[in-house]
């Protein structure tokens, strides 16, 4: 079983309505926040190493760092091979700051997208733009309803009710 599968089985089997699940995720989120604080403090530095080395560097377990790598992967400039990862797989944490910010907003991780380190990475205005952009990306906007006696939008010249509007 891959590291990613092990992580997902362990993490997603936790019941957030029970104390153990809340403690598990609370511990994970605290570690995650600590790693992000260190990453954001040195934005020009691309952290690299094996999964095992990163776990040691950030003082956490292989499983927790695997979960972290799973979470940050969509924000990386060069994504890691998380599906096939082993402890010896070389990984990098070179992130795109705007994509990372939007992914944090998407995950509704306010403890991450409100970190003070963002102040030096993105202007307040840009963060607001990215926040709104991400929130709007999930909004479905319906077009204007076509009246049955209007010309059909397909361009046939017929009324909608006699063309594409036939049931």
JSON list of C-alpha atoms in Angstrom, two decimals:
[
{"chain": "A", "resi": 1, "resn": "UNK", "atom": "CA", "xyz": [0.00, 0.00, 0.00]},
{"chain": "A", "resi": 2, "resn": "UNK", "atom": "CA", "xyz": [1.36, 3.45, -0.91]},
{"chain": "A", "resi": 3, "resn": "UNK", "atom": "CA", "xyz": [2.01, 6.15, 1.67]},
{"chain": "A", "resi": 4, "resn": "UNK", "atom": "CA", "xyz": [-0.83, 8.20, 0.22]},
{"chain": "A", "resi": 5, "resn": "UNK", "atom": "CA", "xyz": [-3.33, 5.34, 0.53]},
{"chain": "A", "resi": 6, "resn": "UNK", "atom": "CA", "xyz": [-2.22, 4.69, 4.13]},
{"chain": "A", "resi": 7, "resn": "UNK", "atom": "CA", "xyz": [-2.62, 8.38, 4.96]},
{"chain": "A", "resi": 8, "resn": "UNK", "atom": "CA", "xyz": [-6.04, 8.65, 3.40]},
{"chain": "A", "resi": 9, "resn": "UNK", "atom": "CA", "xyz": [-7.34, 5.47, 5.06]},
{"chain": "A", "resi": 10, "resn": "UNK", "atom": "CA", "xyz": [-6.15, 6.65, 8.46]},
{"chain": "A", "resi": 11, "resn": "UNK", "atom": "CA", "xyz": [-7.18, 10.28, 8.14]},
{"chain": "A", "resi": 12, "resn": "UNK", "atom": "CA", "xyz": [-10.56, 9.89, 6.49]},
{"chain": "A", "resi": 13, "resn": "UNK", "atom": "CA", "xyz": [-11.63, 7.12, 8.83]},
{"chain": "A", "resi": 14, "resn": "UNK", "atom": "CA", "xyz": [-11.56, 9.63, 11.71]},
{"chain": "A", "resi": 15, "resn": "UNK", "atom": "CA", "xyz": [-15.01, 10.61, 12.95]},
{"chain": "A", "resi": 16, "resn": "UNK", "atom": "CA", "xyz": [-15.06, 14.37, 13.56]},
{"chain": "A", "resi": 17, "resn": "UNK", "atom": "CA", "xyz": [-18.09, 13.92, 15.81]},
{"chain": "A", "resi": 18, "resn": "UNK", "atom": "CA", "xyz": [-15.98, 11.93, 18.27]},
{"chain": "A", "resi": 19, "resn": "UNK", "atom": "CA", "xyz": [-13.24, 13.18, 20.54]},
{"chain": "A", "resi": 20, "resn": "UNK", "atom": "CA", "xyz": [-10.54, 10.99, 18.91]},
{"chain": "A", "resi": 21, "resn": "UNK", "atom": "CA", "xyz": [-11.30, 12.39, 15.47]},
{"chain": "A", "resi": 22, "resn": "UNK", "atom": "CA", "xyz": [-11.24, 15.96, 16.72]},
{"chain": "A", "resi": 23, "resn": "UNK", "atom": "CA", "xyz": [-7.91, 15.36, 18.49]},
{"chain": "A", "resi": 24, "resn": "UNK", "atom": "CA", "xyz": [-6.43, 13.68, 15.39]},
{"chain": "A", "resi": 25, "resn": "UNK", "atom": "CA", "xyz": [-7.38, 16.52, 13.05]},
{"chain": "A", "resi": 26, "resn": "UNK", "atom": "CA", "xyz": [-6.50, 19.16, 15.62]},
{"chain": "A", "resi": 27, "resn": "UNK", "atom": "CA", "xyz": [-2.99, 17.73, 15.85]},
{"chain": "A", "resi": 28, "resn": "UNK", "atom": "CA", "xyz": [-2.72, 17.52, 12.06]},
{"chain": "A", "resi": 29, "resn": "UNK", "atom": "CA", "xyz": [-3.89, 21.12, 11.54]},
{"chain": "A", "resi": 30, "resn": "UNK", "atom": "CA", "xyz": [-1.41, 22.40, 14.16]},
{"chain": "A", "resi": 31, "resn": "UNK", "atom": "CA", "xyz": [1.49, 20.63, 12.41]},
{"chain": "A", "resi": 32, "resn": "UNK", "atom": "CA", "xyz": [0.26, 21.82, 9.01]},
{"chain": "A", "resi": 33, "resn": "UNK", "atom": "CA", "xyz": [0.09, 25.42, 10.23]},
{"chain": "A", "resi": 34, "resn": "UNK", "atom": "CA", "xyz": [3.63, 25.18, 11.60]},
{"chain": "A", "resi": 35, "resn": "UNK", "atom": "CA", "xyz": [4.99, 23.88, 8.30]},
{"chain": "A", "resi": 36, "resn": "UNK", "atom": "CA", "xyz": [3.22, 26.62, 6.33]},
{"chain": "A", "resi": 37, "resn": "UNK", "atom": "CA", "xyz": [4.57, 29.29, 8.69]},
{"chain": "A", "resi": 38, "resn": "UNK", "atom": "CA", "xyz": [8.11, 28.08, 7.95]},
{"chain": "A", "resi": 39, "resn": "UNK", "atom": "CA", "xyz": [7.51, 27.81, 4.19]},
{"chain": "A", "resi": 40, "resn": "UNK", "atom": "CA", "xyz": [5.93, 31.25, 3.90]},
{"chain": "A", "resi": 41, "resn": "UNK", "atom": "CA", "xyz": [8.70, 32.83, 5.99]},
{"chain": "A", "resi": 42, "resn": "UNK", "atom": "CA", "xyz": [11.25, 31.90, 3.28]},
{"chain": "A", "resi": 43, "resn": "UNK", "atom": "CA", "xyz": [9.33, 32.33, 0.00]},
{"chain": "A", "resi": 44, "resn": "UNK", "atom": "CA", "xyz": [12.40, 32.27, -2.26]},
{"chain": "A", "resi": 45, "resn": "UNK", "atom": "CA", "xyz": [13.67, 28.97, -0.88]},
{"chain": "A", "resi": 46, "resn": "UNK", "atom": "CA", "xyz": [12.42, 25.77, -2.53]},
{"chain": "A", "resi": 47, "resn": "UNK", "atom": "CA", "xyz": [12.52, 23.04, 0.09]},
{"chain": "A", "resi": 48, "resn": "UNK", "atom": "CA", "xyz": [13.52, 19.64, -1.34]},
{"chain": "A", "resi": 49, "resn": "UNK", "atom": "CA", "xyz": [14.37, 16.23, 0.07]},
{"chain": "A", "resi": 50, "resn": "UNK", "atom": "CA", "xyz": [12.95, 12.78, 0.54]},
{"chain": "A", "resi": 51, "resn": "UNK", "atom": "CA", "xyz": [9.61, 12.31, 2.29]},
{"chain": "A", "resi": 52, "resn": "UNK", "atom": "CA", "xyz": [11.51, 10.93, 5.28]},
{"chain": "A", "resi": 53, "resn": "UNK", "atom": "CA", "xyz": [13.89, 13.93, 5.37]},
{"chain": "A", "resi": 54, "resn": "UNK", "atom": "CA", "xyz": [10.99, 16.40, 5.26]},
{"chain": "A", "resi": 55, "resn": "UNK", "atom": "CA", "xyz": [9.23, 14.57, 8.10]},
{"chain": "A", "resi": 56, "resn": "UNK", "atom": "CA", "xyz": [12.42, 14.87, 10.17]},
{"chain": "A", "resi": 57, "resn": "UNK", "atom": "CA", "xyz": [12.97, 18.50, 9.16]},
{"chain": "A", "resi": 58, "resn": "UNK", "atom": "CA", "xyz": [9.48, 19.51, 10.29]},
{"chain": "A", "resi": 59, "resn": "UNK", "atom": "CA", "xyz": [9.46, 17.20, 13.33]},
{"chain": "A", "resi": 60, "resn": "UNK", "atom": "CA", "xyz": [6.51, 15.07, 12.31]},
{"chain": "A", "resi": 61, "resn": "UNK", "atom": "CA", "xyz": [5.65, 11.56, 11.18]},
{"chain": "A", "resi": 62, "resn": "UNK", "atom": "CA", "xyz": [5.81, 10.11, 7.67]},
{"chain": "A", "resi": 63, "resn": "UNK", "atom": "CA", "xyz": [1.99, 9.89, 7.59]},
{"chain": "A", "resi": 64, "resn": "UNK", "atom": "CA", "xyz": [1.46, 13.50, 8.60]},
{"chain": "A", "resi": 65, "resn": "UNK", "atom": "CA", "xyz": [4.00, 14.81, 6.06]},
{"chain": "A", "resi": 66, "resn": "UNK", "atom": "CA", "xyz": [2.30, 12.62, 3.43]},
{"chain": "A", "resi": 67, "resn": "UNK", "atom": "CA", "xyz": [-1.00, 14.34, 4.25]},
{"chain": "A", "resi": 68, "resn": "UNK", "atom": "CA", "xyz": [0.70, 17.71, 4.02]},
{"chain": "A", "resi": 69, "resn": "UNK", "atom": "CA", "xyz": [2.21, 16.81, 0.62]},
{"chain": "A", "resi": 70, "resn": "UNK", "atom": "CA", "xyz": [-1.21, 15.66, -0.56]},
{"chain": "A", "resi": 71, "resn": "UNK", "atom": "CA", "xyz": [-2.73, 18.98, 0.48]},
{"chain": "A", "resi": 72, "resn": "UNK", "atom": "CA", "xyz": [-0.09, 21.24, -1.07]},
{"chain": "A", "resi": 73, "resn": "UNK", "atom": "CA", "xyz": [0.43, 19.27, -4.30]},
{"chain": "A", "resi": 74, "resn": "UNK", "atom": "CA", "xyz": [-2.05, 21.26, -6.43]},
{"chain": "A", "resi": 75, "resn": "UNK", "atom": "CA", "xyz": [-0.25, 24.48, -5.47]},
{"chain": "A", "resi": 76, "resn": "UNK", "atom": "CA", "xyz": [3.23, 23.35, -6.46]},
{"chain": "A", "resi": 77, "resn": "UNK", "atom": "CA", "xyz": [5.04, 24.65, -9.54]},
{"chain": "A", "resi": 78, "resn": "UNK", "atom": "CA", "xyz": [6.21, 21.07, -10.19]},
{"chain": "A", "resi": 79, "resn": "UNK", "atom": "CA", "xyz": [3.78, 18.59, -8.59]},
{"chain": "A", "resi": 80, "resn": "UNK", "atom": "CA", "xyz": [5.18, 15.62, -6.67]},
{"chain": "A", "resi": 81, "resn": "UNK", "atom": "CA", "xyz": [4.41, 11.99, -7.62]},
{"chain": "A", "resi": 82, "resn": "UNK", "atom": "CA", "xyz": [2.20, 11.57, -4.55]},
{"chain": "A", "resi": 83, "resn": "UNK", "atom": "CA", "xyz": [0.38, 8.48, -5.82]},
{"chain": "A", "resi": 84, "resn": "UNK", "atom": "CA", "xyz": [3.58, 6.40, -5.92]},
{"chain": "A", "resi": 85, "resn": "UNK", "atom": "CA", "xyz": [5.49, 8.07, -3.06]},
{"chain": "A", "resi": 86, "resn": "UNK", "atom": "CA", "xyz": [7.69, 6.07, -0.72]},
{"chain": "A", "resi": 87, "resn": "UNK", "atom": "CA", "xyz": [9.80, 7.33, 2.18]},
{"chain": "A", "resi": 88, "resn": "UNK", "atom": "CA", "xyz": [12.75, 7.67, -0.22]},
{"chain": "A", "resi": 89, "resn": "UNK", "atom": "CA", "xyz": [10.92, 9.61, -2.96]},
{"chain": "A", "resi": 90, "resn": "UNK", "atom": "CA", "xyz": [12.49, 13.01, -3.71]},
{"chain": "A", "resi": 91, "resn": "UNK", "atom": "CA", "xyz": [9.88, 15.76, -3.34]},
{"chain": "A", "resi": 92, "resn": "UNK", "atom": "CA", "xyz": [9.87, 19.55, -3.50]},
{"chain": "A", "resi": 93, "resn": "UNK", "atom": "CA", "xyz": [7.79, 22.27, -1.92]},
{"chain": "A", "resi": 94, "resn": "UNK", "atom": "CA", "xyz": [8.22, 24.97, -4.58]},
{"chain": "A", "resi": 95, "resn": "UNK", "atom": "CA", "xyz": [4.79, 26.58, -4.49]},
{"chain": "A", "resi": 96, "resn": "UNK", "atom": "CA", "xyz": [2.97, 29.23, -6.52]},
{"chain": "A", "resi": 97, "resn": "UNK", "atom": "CA", "xyz": [1.89, 31.71, -3.84]},
{"chain": "A", "resi": 98, "resn": "UNK", "atom": "CA", "xyz": [-1.32, 32.82, -5.56]},
{"chain": "A", "resi": 99, "resn": "UNK", "atom": "CA", "xyz": [-2.49, 29.27, -6.27]},
{"chain": "A", "resi": 100, "resn": "UNK", "atom": "CA", "xyz": [-1.56, 28.25, -2.72]},
{"chain": "A", "resi": 101, "resn": "UNK", "atom": "CA", "xyz": [-3.61, 31.11, -1.29]},
{"chain": "A", "resi": 102, "resn": "UNK", "atom": "CA", "xyz": [-6.61, 30.21, -3.43]},
{"chain": "A", "resi": 103, "resn": "UNK", "atom": "CA", "xyz": [-6.33, 26.53, -2.46]},
{"chain": "A", "resi": 104, "resn": "UNK", "atom": "CA", "xyz": [-6.36, 27.53, 1.21]},
{"chain": "A", "resi": 105, "resn": "UNK", "atom": "CA", "xyz": [-9.49, 29.60, 0.59]},
{"chain": "A", "resi": 106, "resn": "UNK", "atom": "CA", "xyz": [-11.05, 26.70, -1.31]},
{"chain": "A", "resi": 107, "resn": "UNK", "atom": "CA", "xyz": [-10.35, 24.38, 1.64]},
{"chain": "A", "resi": 108, "resn": "UNK", "atom": "CA", "xyz": [-11.89, 27.00, 3.95]},
{"chain": "A", "resi": 109, "resn": "UNK", "atom": "CA", "xyz": [-8.69, 26.86, 6.01]},
{"chain": "A", "resi": 110, "resn": "UNK", "atom": "CA", "xyz": [-8.91, 30.33, 7.56]},
{"chain": "A", "resi": 111, "resn": "UNK", "atom": "CA", "xyz": [-6.12, 29.43, 10.02]},
{"chain": "A", "resi": 112, "resn": "UNK", "atom": "CA", "xyz": [-3.86, 29.16, 6.94]},
{"chain": "A", "resi": 113, "resn": "UNK", "atom": "CA", "xyz": [-4.97, 31.93, 4.60]},
{"chain": "A", "resi": 114, "resn": "UNK", "atom": "CA", "xyz": [-4.99, 34.39, 7.53]},
{"chain": "A", "resi": 115, "resn": "UNK", "atom": "CA", "xyz": [-1.40, 33.67, 8.56]},
{"chain": "A", "resi": 116, "resn": "UNK", "atom": "CA", "xyz": [0.56, 36.90, 9.16]},
{"chain": "A", "resi": 117, "resn": "UNK", "atom": "CA", "xyz": [3.25, 35.77, 6.69]},
{"chain": "A", "resi": 118, "resn": "UNK", "atom": "CA", "xyz": [0.86, 36.46, 3.81]},
{"chain": "A", "resi": 119, "resn": "UNK", "atom": "CA", "xyz": [1.21, 40.20, 4.51]},
{"chain": "A", "resi": 120, "resn": "UNK", "atom": "CA", "xyz": [4.74, 40.20, 3.08]},
{"chain": "A", "resi": 121, "resn": "UNK", "atom": "CA", "xyz": [3.90, 37.88, 0.15]},
{"chain": "A", "resi": 122, "resn": "UNK", "atom": "CA", "xyz": [0.70, 39.35, -1.28]},
{"chain": "A", "resi": 123, "resn": "UNK", "atom": "CA", "xyz": [-0.85, 42.78, -0.87]},
{"chain": "A", "resi": 124, "resn": "UNK", "atom": "CA", "xyz": [-4.10, 43.02, 1.03]},
{"chain": "A", "resi": 125, "resn": "UNK", "atom": "CA", "xyz": [-5.87, 44.01, -2.19]},
{"chain": "A", "resi": 126, "resn": "UNK", "atom": "CA", "xyz": [-4.45, 41.04, -4.12]},
{"chain": "A", "resi": 127, "resn": "UNK", "atom": "CA", "xyz": [-5.48, 38.63, -1.35]},
{"chain": "A", "resi": 128, "resn": "UNK", "atom": "CA", "xyz": [-8.98, 40.07, -1.46]},
{"chain": "A", "resi": 129, "resn": "UNK", "atom": "CA", "xyz": [-9.07, 39.62, -5.26]},
{"chain": "A", "resi": 130, "resn": "UNK", "atom": "CA", "xyz": [-7.85, 36.01, -4.99]},
{"chain": "A", "resi": 131, "resn": "UNK", "atom": "CA", "xyz": [-10.34, 35.30, -2.20]},
{"chain": "A", "resi": 132, "resn": "UNK", "atom": "CA", "xyz": [-13.28, 36.60, -4.24]},
{"chain": "A", "resi": 133, "resn": "UNK", "atom": "CA", "xyz": [-12.04, 34.87, -7.39]},
{"chain": "A", "resi": 134, "resn": "UNK", "atom": "CA", "xyz": [-11.93, 31.54, -5.56]},
{"chain": "A", "resi": 135, "resn": "UNK", "atom": "CA", "xyz": [-15.34, 32.02, -3.95]},
{"chain": "A", "resi": 136, "resn": "UNK", "atom": "CA", "xyz": [-16.91, 32.97, -7.29]},
{"chain": "A", "resi": 137, "resn": "UNK", "atom": "CA", "xyz": [-15.37, 29.97, -9.06]},
{"chain": "A", "resi": 138, "resn": "UNK", "atom": "CA", "xyz": [-17.87, 27.68, -7.36]},
{"chain": "A", "resi": 139, "resn": "UNK", "atom": "CA", "xyz": [-20.87, 29.86, -8.20]},
{"chain": "A", "resi": 140, "resn": "UNK", "atom": "CA", "xyz": [-23.10, 28.73, -11.07]},
{"chain": "A", "resi": 141, "resn": "UNK", "atom": "CA", "xyz": [-24.56, 31.60, -13.07]},
{"chain": "A", "resi": 142, "resn": "UNK", "atom": "CA", "xyz": [-27.66, 30.77, -15.10]},
{"chain": "A", "resi": 143, "resn": "UNK", "atom": "CA", "xyz": [-28.16, 32.52, -18.39]},
{"chain": "A", "resi": 144, "resn": "UNK", "atom": "CA", "xyz": [-31.32, 34.36, -19.34]},
{"chain": "A", "resi": 145, "resn": "UNK", "atom": "CA", "xyz": [-34.24, 32.05, -20.07]},
{"chain": "A", "resi": 146, "resn": "UNK", "atom": "CA", "xyz": [-35.25, 31.99, -23.74]},
{"chain": "A", "resi": 147, "resn": "UNK", "atom": "CA", "xyz": [-38.90, 32.77, -24.39]},
{"chain": "A", "resi": 148, "resn": "UNK", "atom": "CA", "xyz": [-40.77, 30.21, -26.52]},
{"chain": "A", "resi": 149, "resn": "UNK", "atom": "CA", "xyz": [-41.69, 32.81, -29.16]},
{"chain": "A", "resi": 150, "resn": "UNK", "atom": "CA", "xyz": [-38.17, 34.29, -29.44]},
{"chain": "A", "resi": 151, "resn": "UNK", "atom": "CA", "xyz": [-35.84, 33.42, -32.32]},
{"chain": "A", "resi": 152, "resn": "UNK", "atom": "CA", "xyz": [-33.94, 30.19, -31.60]},
{"chain": "A", "resi": 153, "resn": "UNK", "atom": "CA", "xyz": [-30.35, 30.86, -30.39]},
{"chain": "A", "resi": 154, "resn": "UNK", "atom": "CA", "xyz": [-29.04, 28.12, -32.73]},
{"chain": "A", "resi": 155, "resn": "UNK", "atom": "CA", "xyz": [-29.43, 30.56, -35.63]},
{"chain": "A", "resi": 156, "resn": "UNK", "atom": "CA", "xyz": [-32.00, 28.59, -37.65]},
{"chain": "A", "resi": 157, "resn": "UNK", "atom": "CA", "xyz": [-34.35, 31.58, -37.95]},
{"chain": "A", "resi": 158, "resn": "UNK", "atom": "CA", "xyz": [-37.26, 29.60, -36.49]},
{"chain": "A", "resi": 159, "resn": "UNK", "atom": "CA", "xyz": [-39.03, 30.37, -33.25]},
{"chain": "A", "resi": 160, "resn": "UNK", "atom": "CA", "xyz": [-37.51, 28.60, -30.27]},
{"chain": "A", "resi": 161, "resn": "UNK", "atom": "CA", "xyz": [-40.72, 26.58, -29.66]},
{"chain": "A", "resi": 162, "resn": "UNK", "atom": "CA", "xyz": [-40.54, 25.10, -33.19]},
{"chain": "A", "resi": 163, "resn": "UNK", "atom": "CA", "xyz": [-36.78, 24.40, -33.12]},
{"chain": "A", "resi": 164, "resn": "UNK", "atom": "CA", "xyz": [-34.57, 23.56, -30.15]},
{"chain": "A", "resi": 165, "resn": "UNK", "atom": "CA", "xyz": [-37.41, 24.15, -27.68]},
{"chain": "A", "resi": 166, "resn": "UNK", "atom": "CA", "xyz": [-39.43, 21.15, -28.89]},
{"chain": "A", "resi": 167, "resn": "UNK", "atom": "CA", "xyz": [-39.96, 18.67, -26.13]}
]
